[in-house]
mmCIF file of C-alpha atoms in Angstrom:
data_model
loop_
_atom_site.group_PDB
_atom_site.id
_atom_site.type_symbol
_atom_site.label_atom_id
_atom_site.label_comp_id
_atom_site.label_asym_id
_atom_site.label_seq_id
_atom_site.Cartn_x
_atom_site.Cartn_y
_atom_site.Cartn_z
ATOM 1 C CA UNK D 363 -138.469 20.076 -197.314
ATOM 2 C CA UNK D 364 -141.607 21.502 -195.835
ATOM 3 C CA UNK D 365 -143.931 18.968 -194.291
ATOM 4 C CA UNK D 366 -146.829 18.832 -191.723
ATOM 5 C CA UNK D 367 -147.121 15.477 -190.044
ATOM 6 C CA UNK D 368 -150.492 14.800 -187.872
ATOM 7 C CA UNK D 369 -151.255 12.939 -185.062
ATOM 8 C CA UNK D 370 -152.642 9.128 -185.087
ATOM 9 C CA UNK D 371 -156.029 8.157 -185.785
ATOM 10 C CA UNK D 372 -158.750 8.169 -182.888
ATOM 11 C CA UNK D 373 -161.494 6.352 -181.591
ATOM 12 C CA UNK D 374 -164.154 8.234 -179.755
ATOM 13 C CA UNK D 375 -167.050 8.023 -177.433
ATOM 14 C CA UNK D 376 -170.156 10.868 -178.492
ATOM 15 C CA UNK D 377 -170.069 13.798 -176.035
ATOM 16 C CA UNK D 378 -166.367 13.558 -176.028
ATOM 17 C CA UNK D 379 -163.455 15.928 -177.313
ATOM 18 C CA UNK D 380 -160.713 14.982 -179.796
ATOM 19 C CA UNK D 381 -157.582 16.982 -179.820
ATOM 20 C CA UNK D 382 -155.364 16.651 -183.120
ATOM 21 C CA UNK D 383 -152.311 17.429 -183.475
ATOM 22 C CA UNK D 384 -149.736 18.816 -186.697
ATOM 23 C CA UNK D 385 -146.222 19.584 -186.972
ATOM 24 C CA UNK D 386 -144.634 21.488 -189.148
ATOM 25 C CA UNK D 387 -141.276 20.847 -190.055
ATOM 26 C CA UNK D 388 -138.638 22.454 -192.912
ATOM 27 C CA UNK D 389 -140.143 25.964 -192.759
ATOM 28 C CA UNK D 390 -140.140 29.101 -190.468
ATOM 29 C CA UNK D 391 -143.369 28.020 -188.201
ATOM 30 C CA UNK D 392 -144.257 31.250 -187.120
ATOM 31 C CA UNK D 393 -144.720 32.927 -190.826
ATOM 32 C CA UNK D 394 -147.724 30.920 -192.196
ATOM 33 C CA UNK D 395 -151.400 30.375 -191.322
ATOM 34 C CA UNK D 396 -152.254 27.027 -190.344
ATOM 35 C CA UNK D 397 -155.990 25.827 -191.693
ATOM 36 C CA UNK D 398 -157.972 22.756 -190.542
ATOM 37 C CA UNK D 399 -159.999 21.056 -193.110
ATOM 38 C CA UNK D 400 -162.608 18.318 -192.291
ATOM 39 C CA UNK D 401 -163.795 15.503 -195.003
ATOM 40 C CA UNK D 402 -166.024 13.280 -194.102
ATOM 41 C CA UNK D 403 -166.311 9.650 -195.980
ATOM 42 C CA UNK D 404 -166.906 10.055 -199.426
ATOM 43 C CA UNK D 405 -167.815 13.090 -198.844
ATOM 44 C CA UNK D 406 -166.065 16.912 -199.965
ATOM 45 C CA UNK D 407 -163.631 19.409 -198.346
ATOM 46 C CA UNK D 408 -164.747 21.547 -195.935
ATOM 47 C CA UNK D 409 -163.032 24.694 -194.044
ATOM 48 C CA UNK D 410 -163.147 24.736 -190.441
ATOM 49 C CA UNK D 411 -160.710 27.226 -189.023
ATOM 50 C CA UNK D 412 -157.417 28.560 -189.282
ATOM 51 C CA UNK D 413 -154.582 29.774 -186.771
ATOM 52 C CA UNK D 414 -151.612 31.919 -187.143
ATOM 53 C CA UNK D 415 -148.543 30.582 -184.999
ATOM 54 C CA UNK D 416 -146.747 33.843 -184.548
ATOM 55 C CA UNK D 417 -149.546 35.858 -182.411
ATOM 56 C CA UNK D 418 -152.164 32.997 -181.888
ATOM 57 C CA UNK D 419 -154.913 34.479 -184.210
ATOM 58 C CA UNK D 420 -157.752 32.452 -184.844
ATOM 59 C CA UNK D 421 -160.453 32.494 -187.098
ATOM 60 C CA UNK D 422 -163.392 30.236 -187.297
ATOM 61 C CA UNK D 423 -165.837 28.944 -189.473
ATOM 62 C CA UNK D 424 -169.330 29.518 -188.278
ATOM 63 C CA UNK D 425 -170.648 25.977 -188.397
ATOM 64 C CA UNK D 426 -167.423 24.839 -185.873
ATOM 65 C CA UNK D 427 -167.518 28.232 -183.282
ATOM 66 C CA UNK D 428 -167.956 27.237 -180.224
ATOM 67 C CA UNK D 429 -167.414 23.418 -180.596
ATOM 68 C CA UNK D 430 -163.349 24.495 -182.289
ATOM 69 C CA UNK D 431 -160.482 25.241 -180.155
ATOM 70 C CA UNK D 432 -156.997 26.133 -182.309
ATOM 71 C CA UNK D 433 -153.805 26.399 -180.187
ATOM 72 C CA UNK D 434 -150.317 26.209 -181.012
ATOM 73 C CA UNK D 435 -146.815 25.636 -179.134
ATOM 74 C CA UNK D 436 -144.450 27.803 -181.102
ATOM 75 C CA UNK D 437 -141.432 26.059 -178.905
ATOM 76 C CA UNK D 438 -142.505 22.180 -180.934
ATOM 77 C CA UNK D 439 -143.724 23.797 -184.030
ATOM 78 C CA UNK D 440 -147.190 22.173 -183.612
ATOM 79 C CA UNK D 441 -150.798 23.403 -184.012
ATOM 80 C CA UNK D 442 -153.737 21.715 -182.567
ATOM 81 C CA UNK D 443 -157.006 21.279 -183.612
ATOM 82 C CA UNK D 444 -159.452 20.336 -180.637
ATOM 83 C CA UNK D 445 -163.216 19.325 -181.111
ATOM 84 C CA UNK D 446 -165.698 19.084 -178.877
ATOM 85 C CA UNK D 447 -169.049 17.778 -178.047
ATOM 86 C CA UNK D 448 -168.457 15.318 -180.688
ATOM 87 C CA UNK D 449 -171.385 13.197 -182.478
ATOM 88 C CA UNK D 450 -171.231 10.197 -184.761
ATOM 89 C CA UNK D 451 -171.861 12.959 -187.718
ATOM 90 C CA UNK D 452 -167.813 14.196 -186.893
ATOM 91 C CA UNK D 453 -166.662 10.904 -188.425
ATOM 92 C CA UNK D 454 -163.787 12.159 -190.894
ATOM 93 C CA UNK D 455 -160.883 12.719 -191.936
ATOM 94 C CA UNK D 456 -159.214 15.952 -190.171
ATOM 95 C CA UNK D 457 -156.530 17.332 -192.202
ATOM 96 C CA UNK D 458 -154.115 20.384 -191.589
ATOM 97 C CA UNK D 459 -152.483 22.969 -194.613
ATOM 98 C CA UNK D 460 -150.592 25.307 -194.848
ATOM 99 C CA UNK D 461 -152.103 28.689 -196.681
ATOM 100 C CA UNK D 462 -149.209 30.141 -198.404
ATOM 101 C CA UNK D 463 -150.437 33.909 -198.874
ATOM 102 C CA UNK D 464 -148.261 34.386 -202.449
ATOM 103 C CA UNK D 465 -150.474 31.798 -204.601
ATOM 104 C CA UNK D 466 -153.961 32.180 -202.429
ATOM 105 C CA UNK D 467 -153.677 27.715 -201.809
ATOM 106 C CA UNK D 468 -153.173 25.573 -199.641
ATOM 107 C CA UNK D 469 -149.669 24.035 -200.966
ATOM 108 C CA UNK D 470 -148.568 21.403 -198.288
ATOM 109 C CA UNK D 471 -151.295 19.295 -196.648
ATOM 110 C CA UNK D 472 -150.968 16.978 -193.720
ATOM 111 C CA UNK D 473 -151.224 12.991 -194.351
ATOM 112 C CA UNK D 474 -154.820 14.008 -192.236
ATOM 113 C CA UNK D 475 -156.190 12.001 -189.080
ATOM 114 C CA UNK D 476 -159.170 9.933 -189.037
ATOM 115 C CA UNK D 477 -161.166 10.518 -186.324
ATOM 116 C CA UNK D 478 -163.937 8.053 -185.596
ATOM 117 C CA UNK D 479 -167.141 8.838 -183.355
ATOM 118 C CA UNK D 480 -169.033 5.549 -182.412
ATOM 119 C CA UNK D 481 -170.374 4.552 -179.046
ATOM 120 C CA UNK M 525 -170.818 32.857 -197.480
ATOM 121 C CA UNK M 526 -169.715 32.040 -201.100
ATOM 122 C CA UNK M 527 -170.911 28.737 -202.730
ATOM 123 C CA UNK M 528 -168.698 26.544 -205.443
ATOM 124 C CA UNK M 529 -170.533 24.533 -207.925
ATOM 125 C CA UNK M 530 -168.693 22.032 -209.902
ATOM 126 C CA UNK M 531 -169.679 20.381 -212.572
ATOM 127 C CA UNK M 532 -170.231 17.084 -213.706
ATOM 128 C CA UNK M 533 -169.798 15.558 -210.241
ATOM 129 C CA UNK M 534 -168.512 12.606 -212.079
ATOM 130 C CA UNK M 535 -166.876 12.143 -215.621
ATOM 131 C CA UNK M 536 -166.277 9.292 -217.120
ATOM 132 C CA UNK M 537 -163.249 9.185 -219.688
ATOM 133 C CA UNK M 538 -160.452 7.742 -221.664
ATOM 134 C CA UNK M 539 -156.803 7.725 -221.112
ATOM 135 C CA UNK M 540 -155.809 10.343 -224.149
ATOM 136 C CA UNK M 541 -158.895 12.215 -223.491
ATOM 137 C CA UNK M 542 -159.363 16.156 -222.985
ATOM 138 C CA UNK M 543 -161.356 17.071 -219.791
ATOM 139 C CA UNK M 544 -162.733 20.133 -218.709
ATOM 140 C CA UNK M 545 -164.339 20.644 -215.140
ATOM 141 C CA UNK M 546 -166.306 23.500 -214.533
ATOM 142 C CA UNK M 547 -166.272 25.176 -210.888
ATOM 143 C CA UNK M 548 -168.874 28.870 -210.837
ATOM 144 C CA UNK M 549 -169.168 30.789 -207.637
ATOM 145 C CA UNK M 550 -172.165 32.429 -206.426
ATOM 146 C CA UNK M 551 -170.417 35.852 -206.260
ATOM 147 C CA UNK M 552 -167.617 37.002 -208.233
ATOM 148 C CA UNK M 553 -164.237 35.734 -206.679
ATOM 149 C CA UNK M 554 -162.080 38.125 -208.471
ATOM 150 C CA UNK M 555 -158.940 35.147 -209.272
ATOM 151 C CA UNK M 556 -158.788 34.166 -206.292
ATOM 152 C CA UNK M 557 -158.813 30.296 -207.223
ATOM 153 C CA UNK M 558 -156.898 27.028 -206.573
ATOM 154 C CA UNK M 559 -157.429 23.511 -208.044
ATOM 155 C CA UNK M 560 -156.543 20.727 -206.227
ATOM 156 C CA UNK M 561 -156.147 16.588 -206.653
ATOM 157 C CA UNK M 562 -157.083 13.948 -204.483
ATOM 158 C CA UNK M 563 -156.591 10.381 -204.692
ATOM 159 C CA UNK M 564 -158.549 7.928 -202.519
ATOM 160 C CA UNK M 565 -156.799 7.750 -198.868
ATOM 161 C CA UNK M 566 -154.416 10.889 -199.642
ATOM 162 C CA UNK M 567 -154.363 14.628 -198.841
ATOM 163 C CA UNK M 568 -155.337 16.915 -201.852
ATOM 164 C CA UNK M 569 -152.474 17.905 -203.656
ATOM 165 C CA UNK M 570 -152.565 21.751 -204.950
ATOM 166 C CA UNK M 571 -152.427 21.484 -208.818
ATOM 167 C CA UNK M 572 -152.943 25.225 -209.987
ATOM 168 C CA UNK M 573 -153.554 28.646 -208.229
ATOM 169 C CA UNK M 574 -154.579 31.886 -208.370
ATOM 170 C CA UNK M 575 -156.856 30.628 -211.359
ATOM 171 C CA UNK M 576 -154.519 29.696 -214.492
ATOM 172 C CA UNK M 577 -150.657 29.199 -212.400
ATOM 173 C CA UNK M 578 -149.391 25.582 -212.368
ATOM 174 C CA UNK M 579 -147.524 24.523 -208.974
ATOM 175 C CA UNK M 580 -144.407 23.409 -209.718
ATOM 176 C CA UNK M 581 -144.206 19.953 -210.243
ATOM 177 C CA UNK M 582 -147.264 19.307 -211.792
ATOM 178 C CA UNK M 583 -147.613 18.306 -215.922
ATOM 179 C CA UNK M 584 -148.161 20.913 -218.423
ATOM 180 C CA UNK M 585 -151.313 18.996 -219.599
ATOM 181 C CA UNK M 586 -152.975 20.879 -216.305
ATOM 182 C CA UNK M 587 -154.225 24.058 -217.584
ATOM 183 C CA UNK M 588 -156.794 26.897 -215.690
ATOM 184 C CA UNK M 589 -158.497 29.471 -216.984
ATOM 185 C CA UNK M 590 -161.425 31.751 -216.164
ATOM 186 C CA UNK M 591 -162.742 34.962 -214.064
ATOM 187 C CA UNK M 592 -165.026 36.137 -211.872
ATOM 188 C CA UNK M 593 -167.637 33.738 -211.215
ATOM 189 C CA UNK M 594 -166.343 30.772 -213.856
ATOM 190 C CA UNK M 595 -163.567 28.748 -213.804
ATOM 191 C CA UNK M 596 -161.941 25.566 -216.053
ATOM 192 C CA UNK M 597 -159.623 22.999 -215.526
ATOM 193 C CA UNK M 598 -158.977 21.203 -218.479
ATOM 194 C CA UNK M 599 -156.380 18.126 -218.910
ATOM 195 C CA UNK M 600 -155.220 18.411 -222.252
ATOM 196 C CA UNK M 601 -154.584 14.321 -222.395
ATOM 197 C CA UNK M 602 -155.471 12.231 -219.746
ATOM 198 C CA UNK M 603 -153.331 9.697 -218.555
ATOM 199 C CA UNK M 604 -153.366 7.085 -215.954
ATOM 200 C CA UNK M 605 -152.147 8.862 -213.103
ATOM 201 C CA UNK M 606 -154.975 11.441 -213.221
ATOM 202 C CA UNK M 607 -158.003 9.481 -212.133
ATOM 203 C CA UNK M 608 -159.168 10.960 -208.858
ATOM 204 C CA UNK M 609 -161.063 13.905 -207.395
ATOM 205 C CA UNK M 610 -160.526 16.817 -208.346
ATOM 206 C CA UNK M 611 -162.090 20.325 -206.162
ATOM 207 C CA UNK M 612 -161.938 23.821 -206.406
ATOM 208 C CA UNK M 613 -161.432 26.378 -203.556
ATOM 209 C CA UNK M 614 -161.905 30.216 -203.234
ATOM 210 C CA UNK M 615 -160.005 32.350 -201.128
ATOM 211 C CA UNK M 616 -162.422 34.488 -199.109
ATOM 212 C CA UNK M 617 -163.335 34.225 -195.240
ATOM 213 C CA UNK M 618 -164.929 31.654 -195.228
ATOM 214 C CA UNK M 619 -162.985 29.132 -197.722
ATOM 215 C CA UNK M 620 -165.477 27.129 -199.456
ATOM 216 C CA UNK M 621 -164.621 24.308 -201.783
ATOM 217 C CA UNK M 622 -166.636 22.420 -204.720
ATOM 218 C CA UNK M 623 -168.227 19.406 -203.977
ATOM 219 C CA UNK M 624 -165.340 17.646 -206.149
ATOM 220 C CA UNK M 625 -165.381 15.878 -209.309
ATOM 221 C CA UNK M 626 -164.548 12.416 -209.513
ATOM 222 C CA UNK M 627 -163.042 11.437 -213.158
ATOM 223 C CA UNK M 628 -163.257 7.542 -213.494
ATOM 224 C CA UNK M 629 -161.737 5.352 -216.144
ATOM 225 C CA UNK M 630 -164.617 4.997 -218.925
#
C-alpha cells in the first residue's frame, strides 16, 4: 500500500541546516504533491511548503521562504525538506503528506522526524 | 491568509457521549475542508474530507457537516479509541489548520 517513510530524528547545533528526507513507496511518485508540515511540542499543525515530483514545482509558505529548500530525486522516489538557519524555536516534529487532489486532504502522512535545535 | 478557529480547545467527555467540534474560517472556504485525528506521538490520520465525506476506514459515528465559513464534527458515541486531537484544515494557498482540539476522558 501507499506509504511515506521519513528520515531519522536529528540533533542540531543553531545556525545550522537540517535536511529531511521522505519516501514514497506503493504509488506512482511523480502524480502527487508532496507537503511538509511542521508541529512543534504540544503545539498545532502548521503548513510549510509543498513540492510536485514530476516537474519540481515548489510552493512556499511565507513564514519558511527563504530559510525552505524542497527537492526531490524522482530516480529513489524521495522528497526532501531542507531548513536552514535553524534556531532553538525549529524544535518539532517535521512531517511529510501526501495531498491527494480528489478529496482536497492530506490522506497518507509520514511517521514525521523530530528535529531538535539545542546548542 | 485564511485563519481556522476551533472550538473548545479542550473537551472533556464520556465514553457514549456525542461531541461536536466547531472549526469557522475567517473567509468563506467554499467545502473545501478535511478533519483529521492525532494521537500523542503519531501522524494525523485524515478522518473526513471535502467537509461531510468519511475516508474509508474510519467509523460511521464520524460525521461532518457545514459551509462556508462553519464547520462540525460530531462523534455520534464516543468510545475509547477516540481520545486525541482532533484539527481542521482548509484547502487554499496557504493551508492553514485549527489550533486542534484535544477531547480527554472526563
Amino acid at each position: 500500500q501507499a506509504q511515506l517513510v521519513q528520515s531519522e530524528a536529528e540533533v542540531k547545533r543553531p545556525g545550522a541546516s537540517v535536511k529531511v528526507s521522505c519516501k514514497a513507496s506503493g504509488y506512482t511518485f511523480t502524480s502527487y504533491y508532496l507537503h511538509w508540515v511542521r508541529q512543534a511540542p504540544g503545539q498545532g499543525l502548521e503548513w510549510m511548503g509543498m513540492i510536485h515530483p514530476s516537474g519540481g514545482t515548489t510552493n512556499y509558505a511565507q513564514k519558511f521562504q527563504g530559510r525552505v529548500t524542497l527537492t526531490r530525486d524522482t530516480s529513489t522516489s524521495t522528497v526532501y525538506m531542507e531548513l536552514s538557519s535553524l534556531r532553538s524555536e525549529d524544535t518539532a516534529v517535521f512531517y511529510c503528506a501526501r495531498w491527494l487532489r480528489i478529496k482536497n486532504a492530506f490522506d497518507i502522512w509520514g511517521q514525521g522526524t523530530m528535529v531538535t535545535v539545542s546548542s | 491568509d485564511i485563519q481556522m478557529t476551533q472550538s473548545p480547545s479542550t473537551l472533556s467527555a464520556s465514553v457514549g457521549d456525542r461531541v461536536t467540534i466547531t472549526c469557522r474560517a475567517s473567509q468563506s472556504i467554499s467545502s473545501w475542508l478535511a478533519w483529521y485525528q492525532q494521537k500523542p506521538g503519531k501522524a494525523p490520520k485524515l478522518l473526513i474530507y471535502k467537509v461531510s465525506n468519511l475516508e474509508s476506514g474510519v467509523p460511521s459515528r464520524f460525521s461532518g457537516s457545514g459551509s462556508g465559513t462553519e464547520f462540525t464534527l460530531t462523534i455520534s458515541s464516543l468510545q475509547p479509541d477516540d481520545f486525541a486531537t482532533y484539527y481542521c484544515q482548509q484547502y487554499s494557498s496557504p493551508w492553514t489548520f485549527g489550533q486542534g482540539t484535544k477531547v480527554e476522558i472526563k
